[in-house]
């Protein structure tokens, strides 16, 4: 596995080195450019935009801490957040766990991807009436990793939507102000958080303005940590979106991630959760089963990723190794009471 994966990484590095790598004063830090797709909310934009993001340097020449670099799943996640066109194109089956076989999902339920984008549009339009200092749209990325591609991509999209004239034309509204937005990137490793903050500073002009803020926060999964973390304090605005990619890779991470998602949804029942994952990773079936067994939650996992989103992701990160779009699934989780 590692021979194939490292070969894929080497091929990807060669591809990026030819046109997209920036030389920095610190030879241990290598910034790569990630070209962002056009979004459903910013079709007016004619300028190609890209993020300059750096991974953590390899600690021993081969391996580094978990989450040190951007994986393909983060590009798939960014594509799903950016566009809402034909979400079911190319989907040939839904990923079904053992716990679902006797309790299948409601096939007549609202398409979860369309519901997520309806929430995004509503938050951005209704937020114009928010006169206080709190964010009217607040999103949290779990396990951002050192690069933070999907989190910074979402922030860049929201920041671009901050242009009053353009957004009014796009959404058919007559706003005099823009919604206040906040994107929170989180992880539990100190070195990863340090690198995330560097990437935030490097992309400040693209990802933040007076109405859009990006923060980097420590978050360790588990119900107790959610209850105690100031991110979720009573004085904080609610969360509308929780997202992440390739979060589960063992039974331990499955239990912790499921606990985290359940705790957040219990506190913020209106929130949408979207997780992109390689579906055959150890622990992922366990993660889905824990959530599906909770009668409060509606869980839909669509697999494989459609051609459309796969192609958008390939514009950001070259898919290396032996993986294909058939290996990835998009998991949508919501409280049933809000459907």
mmCIF file of C-alpha atoms in Angstrom:
data_model
loop_
_atom_site.group_PDB
_atom_site.id
_atom_site.type_symbol
_atom_site.label_atom_id
_atom_site.label_comp_id
_atom_site.label_asym_id
_atom_site.label_seq_id
_atom_site.Cartn_x
_atom_site.Cartn_y
_atom_site.Cartn_z
ATOM 1 C CA UNK A 1 0.000 0.000 0.000
ATOM 2 C CA UNK A 2 2.658 2.527 1.018
ATOM 3 C CA UNK A 3 4.777 1.822 -2.077
ATOM 4 C CA UNK A 4 1.781 2.653 -4.287
ATOM 5 C CA UNK A 5 0.732 5.651 -2.201
ATOM 6 C CA UNK A 6 4.205 7.178 -2.026
ATOM 7 C CA UNK A 7 4.601 6.640 -5.754
ATOM 8 C CA UNK A 8 1.340 8.506 -6.256
ATOM 9 C CA UNK A 9 2.528 11.365 -4.061
ATOM 10 C CA UNK A 10 5.827 11.572 -5.966
ATOM 11 C CA UNK A 11 3.978 11.705 -9.297
ATOM 12 C CA UNK A 12 1.689 14.421 -7.939
ATOM 13 C CA UNK A 13 4.650 16.460 -6.678
ATOM 14 C CA UNK A 14 6.298 16.246 -10.088
ATOM 15 C CA UNK A 15 3.133 17.477 -11.769
ATOM 16 C CA UNK A 16 2.750 20.409 -9.429
ATOM 17 C CA UNK A 17 6.434 21.302 -9.481
ATOM 18 C CA UNK A 18 6.288 21.994 -13.204
ATOM 19 C CA UNK A 19 3.878 24.931 -12.981
ATOM 20 C CA UNK A 20 2.345 25.511 -9.589
ATOM 21 C CA UNK A 21 5.050 25.549 -6.940
ATOM 22 C CA UNK A 22 6.264 28.796 -5.411
ATOM 23 C CA UNK A 23 9.759 29.147 -4.028
ATOM 24 C CA UNK A 24 9.853 30.481 -0.474
ATOM 25 C CA UNK A 25 12.675 31.764 1.664
ATOM 26 C CA UNK A 26 12.283 28.829 4.026
ATOM 27 C CA UNK A 27 13.362 25.837 1.964
ATOM 28 C CA UNK A 28 11.375 23.522 4.239
ATOM 29 C CA UNK A 29 8.080 25.202 3.346
ATOM 30 C CA UNK A 30 6.696 24.554 -0.120
ATOM 31 C CA UNK A 31 3.560 26.403 -1.188
ATOM 32 C CA UNK A 32 1.353 24.882 -3.879
ATOM 33 C CA UNK A 33 -1.384 26.625 -5.827
ATOM 34 C CA UNK A 34 -4.862 25.072 -5.742
ATOM 35 C CA UNK A 35 -7.118 26.436 -8.477
ATOM 36 C CA UNK A 36 -10.682 26.913 -7.239
ATOM 37 C CA UNK A 37 -13.713 26.057 -9.384
ATOM 38 C CA UNK A 38 -16.526 28.487 -10.145
ATOM 39 C CA UNK A 39 -19.232 28.258 -7.488
ATOM 40 C CA UNK A 40 -23.012 28.188 -7.647
ATOM 41 C CA UNK A 41 -23.010 31.494 -5.761
ATOM 42 C CA UNK A 42 -20.294 33.337 -7.666
ATOM 43 C CA UNK A 43 -20.914 32.535 -11.333
ATOM 44 C CA UNK A 44 -20.400 36.209 -12.038
ATOM 45 C CA UNK A 45 -16.683 35.853 -11.368
ATOM 46 C CA UNK A 46 -14.504 35.800 -14.474
ATOM 47 C CA UNK A 47 -11.181 35.784 -12.635
ATOM 48 C CA UNK A 48 -9.501 32.466 -11.907
ATOM 49 C CA UNK A 49 -8.806 32.248 -8.208
ATOM 50 C CA UNK A 50 -6.358 29.993 -6.423
ATOM 51 C CA UNK A 51 -5.188 29.329 -2.891
ATOM 52 C CA UNK A 52 -1.513 29.189 -1.924
ATOM 53 C CA UNK A 53 -1.237 26.501 0.714
ATOM 54 C CA UNK A 54 1.687 24.682 2.278
ATOM 55 C CA UNK A 55 1.811 21.236 3.845
ATOM 56 C CA UNK A 56 3.943 20.299 6.829
ATOM 57 C CA UNK A 57 7.478 19.283 5.855
ATOM 58 C CA UNK A 58 8.227 15.575 6.100
ATOM 59 C CA UNK A 59 9.589 14.829 9.570
ATOM 60 C CA UNK A 60 11.954 12.038 8.548
ATOM 61 C CA UNK A 61 12.163 12.382 4.787
ATOM 62 C CA UNK A 62 9.263 9.978 4.210
ATOM 63 C CA UNK A 63 6.489 10.366 6.754
ATOM 64 C CA UNK A 64 5.023 13.256 8.712
ATOM 65 C CA UNK A 65 2.277 13.758 11.269
ATOM 66 C CA UNK A 66 -1.262 12.718 10.375
ATOM 67 C CA UNK A 67 -3.011 15.410 8.369
ATOM 68 C CA UNK A 68 0.223 17.011 7.211
ATOM 69 C CA UNK A 69 -0.828 17.322 3.561
ATOM 70 C CA UNK A 70 -3.927 17.754 1.414
ATOM 71 C CA UNK A 71 -5.674 14.561 0.357
ATOM 72 C CA UNK A 72 -7.965 14.137 -2.639
ATOM 73 C CA UNK A 73 -11.008 13.847 -0.377
ATOM 74 C CA UNK A 74 -10.603 17.485 0.672
ATOM 75 C CA UNK A 75 -10.839 18.552 -2.982
ATOM 76 C CA UNK A 76 -13.992 16.438 -3.437
ATOM 77 C CA UNK A 77 -15.464 18.105 -0.359
ATOM 78 C CA UNK A 78 -14.649 21.570 -1.711
ATOM 79 C CA UNK A 79 -16.312 20.683 -5.019
ATOM 80 C CA UNK A 80 -19.491 19.552 -3.245
ATOM 81 C CA UNK A 81 -19.598 22.830 -1.307
ATOM 82 C CA UNK A 82 -18.936 24.965 -4.372
ATOM 83 C CA UNK A 83 -21.511 23.604 -6.773
ATOM 84 C CA UNK A 84 -25.029 22.234 -6.668
ATOM 85 C CA UNK A 85 -25.519 21.025 -10.217
ATOM 86 C CA UNK A 86 -26.901 17.548 -10.900
ATOM 87 C CA UNK A 87 -25.676 16.005 -7.620
ATOM 88 C CA UNK A 88 -26.914 12.509 -8.524
ATOM 89 C CA UNK A 89 -25.285 12.319 -11.942
ATOM 90 C CA UNK A 90 -23.021 9.278 -11.984
ATOM 91 C CA UNK A 91 -24.218 7.891 -8.630
ATOM 92 C CA UNK A 92 -24.976 4.222 -9.204
ATOM 93 C CA UNK A 93 -25.775 3.098 -5.663
ATOM 94 C CA UNK A 94 -26.009 4.224 -2.078
ATOM 95 C CA UNK A 95 -23.546 2.849 0.446
ATOM 96 C CA UNK A 96 -25.554 0.631 2.822
ATOM 97 C CA UNK A 97 -24.220 -0.648 6.134
ATOM 98 C CA UNK A 98 -25.425 -3.724 7.978
ATOM 99 C CA UNK A 99 -27.476 -1.589 10.351
ATOM 100 C CA UNK A 100 -29.389 -0.111 7.380
ATOM 101 C CA UNK A 101 -30.414 -3.409 5.826
ATOM 102 C CA UNK A 102 -33.381 -3.784 8.182
ATOM 103 C CA UNK A 103 -34.037 -0.033 8.341
ATOM 104 C CA UNK A 104 -33.435 1.443 4.866
ATOM 105 C CA UNK A 105 -33.296 5.210 4.359
ATOM 106 C CA UNK A 106 -36.338 7.078 3.077
ATOM 107 C CA UNK A 107 -35.877 7.285 -0.676
ATOM 108 C CA UNK A 108 -38.495 10.046 -0.858
ATOM 109 C CA UNK A 109 -36.613 12.361 1.474
ATOM 110 C CA UNK A 110 -35.315 15.663 0.134
ATOM 111 C CA UNK A 111 -32.020 15.325 -1.695
ATOM 112 C CA UNK A 112 -29.495 16.139 1.064
ATOM 113 C CA UNK A 113 -27.081 17.966 -1.225
ATOM 114 C CA UNK A 114 -29.852 20.219 -2.544
ATOM 115 C CA UNK A 115 -31.013 20.834 1.033
ATOM 116 C CA UNK A 116 -27.478 21.839 2.039
ATOM 117 C CA UNK A 117 -27.221 24.375 -0.772
ATOM 118 C CA UNK A 118 -30.692 25.710 -0.034
ATOM 119 C CA UNK A 119 -29.461 26.352 3.508
ATOM 120 C CA UNK A 120 -26.355 28.126 2.179
ATOM 121 C CA UNK A 121 -28.405 30.410 -0.047
ATOM 122 C CA UNK A 122 -30.893 31.129 2.731
ATOM 123 C CA UNK A 123 -28.120 31.948 5.204
ATOM 124 C CA UNK A 124 -26.426 34.310 2.783
ATOM 125 C CA UNK A 125 -29.630 36.155 1.877
ATOM 126 C CA UNK A 126 -31.366 36.301 5.250
ATOM 127 C CA UNK A 127 -28.094 37.219 6.935
ATOM 128 C CA UNK A 128 -28.268 40.654 5.323
ATOM 129 C CA UNK A 129 -30.740 41.652 8.055
ATOM 130 C CA UNK A 130 -28.379 40.756 10.880
ATOM 131 C CA UNK A 131 -27.360 44.083 12.429
ATOM 132 C CA UNK A 132 -25.372 42.734 15.375
ATOM 133 C CA UNK A 133 -21.755 41.616 15.480
ATOM 134 C CA UNK A 134 -22.472 37.885 15.453
ATOM 135 C CA UNK A 135 -21.933 35.780 12.350
ATOM 136 C CA UNK A 136 -25.198 34.901 10.619
ATOM 137 C CA UNK A 137 -23.511 31.944 8.935
ATOM 138 C CA UNK A 138 -21.000 29.857 10.874
ATOM 139 C CA UNK A 139 -19.249 26.743 9.568
ATOM 140 C CA UNK A 140 -16.888 24.314 11.305
ATOM 141 C CA UNK A 141 -14.433 22.012 9.583
ATOM 142 C CA UNK A 142 -13.465 18.914 11.555
ATOM 143 C CA UNK A 143 -9.939 17.557 11.128
ATOM 144 C CA UNK A 144 -8.788 20.313 8.777
ATOM 145 C CA UNK A 145 -5.224 19.043 8.615
ATOM 146 C CA UNK A 146 -2.234 21.282 8.036
ATOM 147 C CA UNK A 147 -3.295 22.433 4.555
ATOM 148 C CA UNK A 148 -6.977 23.135 5.212
ATOM 149 C CA UNK A 149 -7.943 23.085 1.527
ATOM 150 C CA UNK A 150 -11.715 22.618 1.873
ATOM 151 C CA UNK A 151 -12.005 25.065 4.782
ATOM 152 C CA UNK A 152 -10.086 27.835 3.045
ATOM 153 C CA UNK A 153 -11.927 27.094 -0.208
ATOM 154 C CA UNK A 154 -15.286 27.614 1.523
ATOM 155 C CA UNK A 155 -14.004 30.825 3.108
ATOM 156 C CA UNK A 156 -12.844 32.113 -0.293
ATOM 157 C CA UNK A 157 -16.263 31.383 -1.801
ATOM 158 C CA UNK A 158 -18.095 33.164 1.018
ATOM 159 C CA UNK A 159 -15.686 36.073 0.827
ATOM 160 C CA UNK A 160 -16.338 36.475 -2.891
ATOM 161 C CA UNK A 161 -20.069 36.459 -2.199
ATOM 162 C CA UNK A 162 -19.489 39.546 -0.053
ATOM 163 C CA UNK A 163 -19.665 41.847 -3.059
ATOM 164 C CA UNK A 164 -23.107 43.495 -2.627
ATOM 165 C CA UNK A 165 -23.801 44.360 -6.253
ATOM 166 C CA UNK A 166 -22.695 41.031 -7.619
ATOM 167 C CA UNK A 167 -24.545 38.994 -5.015
ATOM 168 C CA UNK A 168 -27.778 40.939 -5.436
ATOM 169 C CA UNK A 169 -27.672 40.239 -9.156
ATOM 170 C CA UNK A 170 -26.901 36.558 -8.633
ATOM 171 C CA UNK A 171 -29.447 35.798 -5.901
ATOM 172 C CA UNK A 172 -32.163 38.174 -7.088
ATOM 173 C CA UNK A 173 -32.273 40.217 -3.881
ATOM 174 C CA UNK A 174 -31.902 43.907 -3.072
ATOM 175 C CA UNK A 175 -29.607 43.859 -0.074
ATOM 176 C CA UNK A 176 -27.824 46.857 1.349
ATOM 177 C CA UNK A 177 -25.325 44.753 3.282
ATOM 178 C CA UNK A 178 -23.828 41.256 3.241
ATOM 179 C CA UNK A 179 -24.236 38.417 5.671
ATOM 180 C CA UNK A 180 -21.574 38.059 8.345
ATOM 181 C CA UNK A 181 -19.810 34.724 7.936
ATOM 182 C CA UNK A 182 -17.281 32.736 9.919
ATOM 183 C CA UNK A 183 -15.400 29.595 8.937
ATOM 184 C CA UNK A 184 -13.606 27.690 11.711
ATOM 185 C CA UNK A 185 -10.825 25.266 10.813
ATOM 186 C CA UNK A 186 -9.998 22.802 13.589
ATOM 187 C CA UNK A 187 -7.534 20.072 14.470
ATOM 188 C CA UNK A 188 -5.947 18.620 17.603
ATOM 189 C CA UNK A 189 -2.242 18.634 16.677
ATOM 190 C CA UNK A 190 -0.157 21.674 17.642
ATOM 191 C CA UNK A 191 2.136 21.489 14.594
ATOM 192 C CA UNK A 192 -0.849 21.118 12.288
ATOM 193 C CA UNK A 193 -2.560 24.141 13.868
ATOM 194 C CA UNK A 194 0.614 26.200 13.493
ATOM 195 C CA UNK A 195 0.754 25.382 9.777
ATOM 196 C CA UNK A 196 -2.955 26.161 9.380
ATOM 197 C CA UNK A 197 -2.393 29.614 10.847
ATOM 198 C CA UNK A 198 0.449 30.224 8.389
ATOM 199 C CA UNK A 199 -1.838 29.251 5.509
ATOM 200 C CA UNK A 200 -4.542 31.541 6.861
ATOM 201 C CA UNK A 201 -2.121 34.470 6.895
ATOM 202 C CA UNK A 202 -0.876 33.666 3.392
ATOM 203 C CA UNK A 203 -4.426 33.700 1.983
ATOM 204 C CA UNK A 204 -5.866 36.515 4.093
ATOM 205 C CA UNK A 205 -6.653 38.666 1.069
ATOM 206 C CA UNK A 206 -8.686 35.912 -0.576
ATOM 207 C CA UNK A 207 -10.420 34.441 2.475
ATOM 208 C CA UNK A 208 -11.335 37.345 4.746
ATOM 209 C CA UNK A 209 -12.835 40.823 4.727
ATOM 210 C CA UNK A 210 -15.021 42.948 7.021
ATOM 211 C CA UNK A 211 -17.913 40.499 6.732
ATOM 212 C CA UNK A 212 -15.943 37.241 6.534
ATOM 213 C CA UNK A 213 -13.596 35.821 9.169
ATOM 214 C CA UNK A 214 -11.513 32.651 9.377
ATOM 215 C CA UNK A 215 -10.315 31.210 12.678
ATOM 216 C CA UNK A 216 -8.077 28.257 13.522
ATOM 217 C CA UNK A 217 -9.019 26.406 16.700
ATOM 218 C CA UNK A 218 -7.967 23.366 18.707
ATOM 219 C CA UNK A 219 -10.668 20.683 18.852
ATOM 220 C CA UNK A 220 -10.297 17.203 20.272
ATOM 221 C CA UNK A 221 -13.229 14.918 19.472
ATOM 222 C CA UNK A 222 -15.372 13.367 22.163
ATOM 223 C CA UNK A 223 -18.566 14.447 23.876
ATOM 224 C CA UNK A 224 -16.850 15.834 27.001
ATOM 225 C CA UNK A 225 -14.526 18.041 24.957
ATOM 226 C CA UNK A 226 -17.472 19.400 22.942
ATOM 227 C CA UNK A 227 -19.325 20.317 26.118
ATOM 228 C CA UNK A 228 -16.271 22.052 27.557
ATOM 229 C CA UNK A 229 -14.833 23.680 24.438
ATOM 230 C CA UNK A 230 -15.471 27.467 24.316
ATOM 231 C CA UNK A 231 -16.228 27.148 20.594
ATOM 232 C CA UNK A 232 -19.608 25.785 21.627
ATOM 233 C CA UNK A 233 -20.274 28.090 24.565
ATOM 234 C CA UNK A 234 -23.651 29.661 25.212
ATOM 235 C CA UNK A 235 -22.268 33.032 24.113
ATOM 236 C CA UNK A 236 -21.349 31.694 20.663
ATOM 237 C CA UNK A 237 -23.646 31.891 17.612
ATOM 238 C CA UNK A 238 -25.076 28.649 16.275
ATOM 239 C CA UNK A 239 -23.478 26.452 13.637
ATOM 240 C CA UNK A 240 -25.154 25.981 10.273
ATOM 241 C CA UNK A 241 -22.596 23.678 8.658
ATOM 242 C CA UNK A 242 -20.140 21.035 9.900
ATOM 243 C CA UNK A 243 -17.894 19.404 7.317
ATOM 244 C CA UNK A 244 -14.770 17.300 6.984
ATOM 245 C CA UNK A 245 -12.962 14.798 4.780
ATOM 246 C CA UNK A 246 -11.271 11.456 5.419
ATOM 247 C CA UNK A 247 -11.824 11.687 9.153
ATOM 248 C CA UNK A 248 -12.232 7.993 9.980
ATOM 249 C CA UNK A 249 -9.511 5.370 9.621
ATOM 250 C CA UNK A 250 -9.998 3.089 12.674
ATOM 251 C CA UNK A 251 -12.637 2.037 15.174
ATOM 252 C CA UNK A 252 -11.202 4.519 17.661
ATOM 253 C CA UNK A 253 -11.545 7.470 15.287
ATOM 254 C CA UNK A 254 -14.993 6.191 14.267
ATOM 255 C CA UNK A 255 -16.211 6.307 17.871
ATOM 256 C CA UNK A 256 -14.656 9.719 18.525
ATOM 257 C CA UNK A 257 -15.936 11.310 15.313
ATOM 258 C CA UNK A 258 -19.444 9.888 15.782
ATOM 259 C CA UNK A 259 -19.493 11.195 19.351
ATOM 260 C CA UNK A 260 -18.401 14.618 18.144
ATOM 261 C CA UNK A 261 -21.029 14.780 15.390
ATOM 262 C CA UNK A 262 -23.796 13.627 17.737
ATOM 263 C CA UNK A 263 -22.842 16.179 20.384
ATOM 264 C CA UNK A 264 -22.785 19.016 17.833
ATOM 265 C CA UNK A 265 -26.141 18.052 16.315
ATOM 266 C CA UNK A 266 -27.704 17.718 19.769
ATOM 267 C CA UNK A 267 -26.573 21.282 20.490
ATOM 268 C CA UNK A 268 -27.280 22.681 17.017
ATOM 269 C CA UNK A 269 -30.141 20.569 15.561
ATOM 270 C CA UNK A 270 -30.495 22.834 12.516
ATOM 271 C CA UNK A 271 -26.921 22.152 11.370
ATOM 272 C CA UNK A 272 -26.045 20.224 8.212
ATOM 273 C CA UNK A 273 -23.156 17.748 8.388
ATOM 274 C CA UNK A 274 -21.227 16.699 5.274
ATOM 275 C CA UNK A 275 -18.322 14.245 5.412
ATOM 276 C CA UNK A 276 -16.390 12.920 2.410
ATOM 277 C CA UNK A 277 -14.680 9.614 3.042
ATOM 278 C CA UNK A 278 -12.949 6.670 1.394
ATOM 279 C CA UNK A 279 -15.712 4.221 2.188
ATOM 280 C CA UNK A 280 -13.675 1.059 2.725
ATOM 281 C CA UNK A 281 -11.414 2.643 5.346
ATOM 282 C CA UNK A 282 -11.445 0.724 8.646
ATOM 283 C CA UNK A 283 -14.050 2.127 10.996
ATOM 284 C CA UNK A 284 -16.237 3.950 8.476
ATOM 285 C CA UNK A 285 -19.046 1.373 8.561
ATOM 286 C CA UNK A 286 -18.883 1.574 12.345
ATOM 287 C CA UNK A 287 -19.133 5.386 12.194
ATOM 288 C CA UNK A 288 -22.209 5.222 9.961
ATOM 289 C CA UNK A 289 -23.835 2.488 12.065
ATOM 290 C CA UNK A 290 -23.499 4.506 15.280
ATOM 291 C CA UNK A 291 -25.281 7.462 13.697
ATOM 292 C CA UNK A 292 -27.897 5.369 11.892
ATOM 293 C CA UNK A 293 -28.830 3.627 15.132
ATOM 294 C CA UNK A 294 -29.636 6.984 16.693
ATOM 295 C CA UNK A 295 -33.296 7.599 15.862
ATOM 296 C CA UNK A 296 -32.753 11.358 15.955
ATOM 297 C CA UNK A 297 -30.580 11.437 12.830
ATOM 298 C CA UNK A 298 -31.182 11.050 9.116
ATOM 299 C CA UNK A 299 -28.057 9.648 7.427
ATOM 300 C CA UNK A 300 -27.499 9.347 3.678
ATOM 301 C CA UNK A 301 -24.209 8.156 2.189
ATOM 302 C CA UNK A 302 -23.969 8.499 -1.585
ATOM 303 C CA UNK A 303 -21.286 6.515 -3.388
ATOM 304 C CA UNK A 304 -19.502 6.764 -5.749
ATOM 305 C CA UNK A 305 -18.818 10.461 -6.238
ATOM 306 C CA UNK A 306 -20.334 11.625 -9.537
ATOM 307 C CA UNK A 307 -18.206 12.386 -12.581
ATOM 308 C CA UNK A 308 -18.996 16.084 -12.206
ATOM 309 C CA UNK A 309 -17.559 16.510 -8.703
ATOM 310 C CA UNK A 310 -14.707 14.120 -9.360
ATOM 311 C CA UNK A 311 -13.610 16.234 -12.339
ATOM 312 C CA UNK A 312 -13.856 19.445 -10.295
ATOM 313 C CA UNK A 313 -11.707 17.867 -7.571
ATOM 314 C CA UNK A 314 -9.105 16.775 -10.140
ATOM 315 C CA UNK A 315 -8.716 20.427 -11.135
ATOM 316 C CA UNK A 316 -7.496 21.093 -7.583
ATOM 317 C CA UNK A 317 -5.550 17.926 -6.726
ATOM 318 C CA UNK A 318 -4.314 15.214 -9.049
ATOM 319 C CA UNK A 319 -5.680 11.849 -7.923
ATOM 320 C CA UNK A 320 -2.685 9.569 -7.338
ATOM 321 C CA UNK A 321 -2.137 5.986 -6.264
ATOM 322 C CA UNK A 322 -4.763 3.367 -7.087
ATOM 323 C CA UNK A 323 -7.885 5.262 -5.978
ATOM 324 C CA UNK A 324 -10.781 6.317 -8.222
ATOM 325 C CA UNK A 325 -14.106 8.117 -7.747
ATOM 326 C CA UNK A 326 -15.681 4.754 -6.857
ATOM 327 C CA UNK A 327 -13.686 4.716 -3.621
ATOM 328 C CA UNK A 328 -15.235 7.935 -2.264
ATOM 329 C CA UNK A 329 -18.603 8.594 -0.690
ATOM 330 C CA UNK A 330 -20.390 11.719 0.545
ATOM 331 C CA UNK A 331 -22.150 11.324 3.894
ATOM 332 C CA UNK A 332 -24.945 13.781 4.747
ATOM 333 C CA UNK A 333 -26.249 13.860 8.324
ATOM 334 C CA UNK A 334 -29.126 15.918 9.741
ATOM 335 C CA UNK A 335 -31.573 15.831 12.607
ATOM 336 C CA UNK A 336 -34.851 14.282 11.503
ATOM 337 C CA UNK A 337 -36.785 16.961 13.352
ATOM 338 C CA UNK A 338 -35.541 19.592 10.867
ATOM 339 C CA UNK A 339 -36.285 17.723 7.641
#
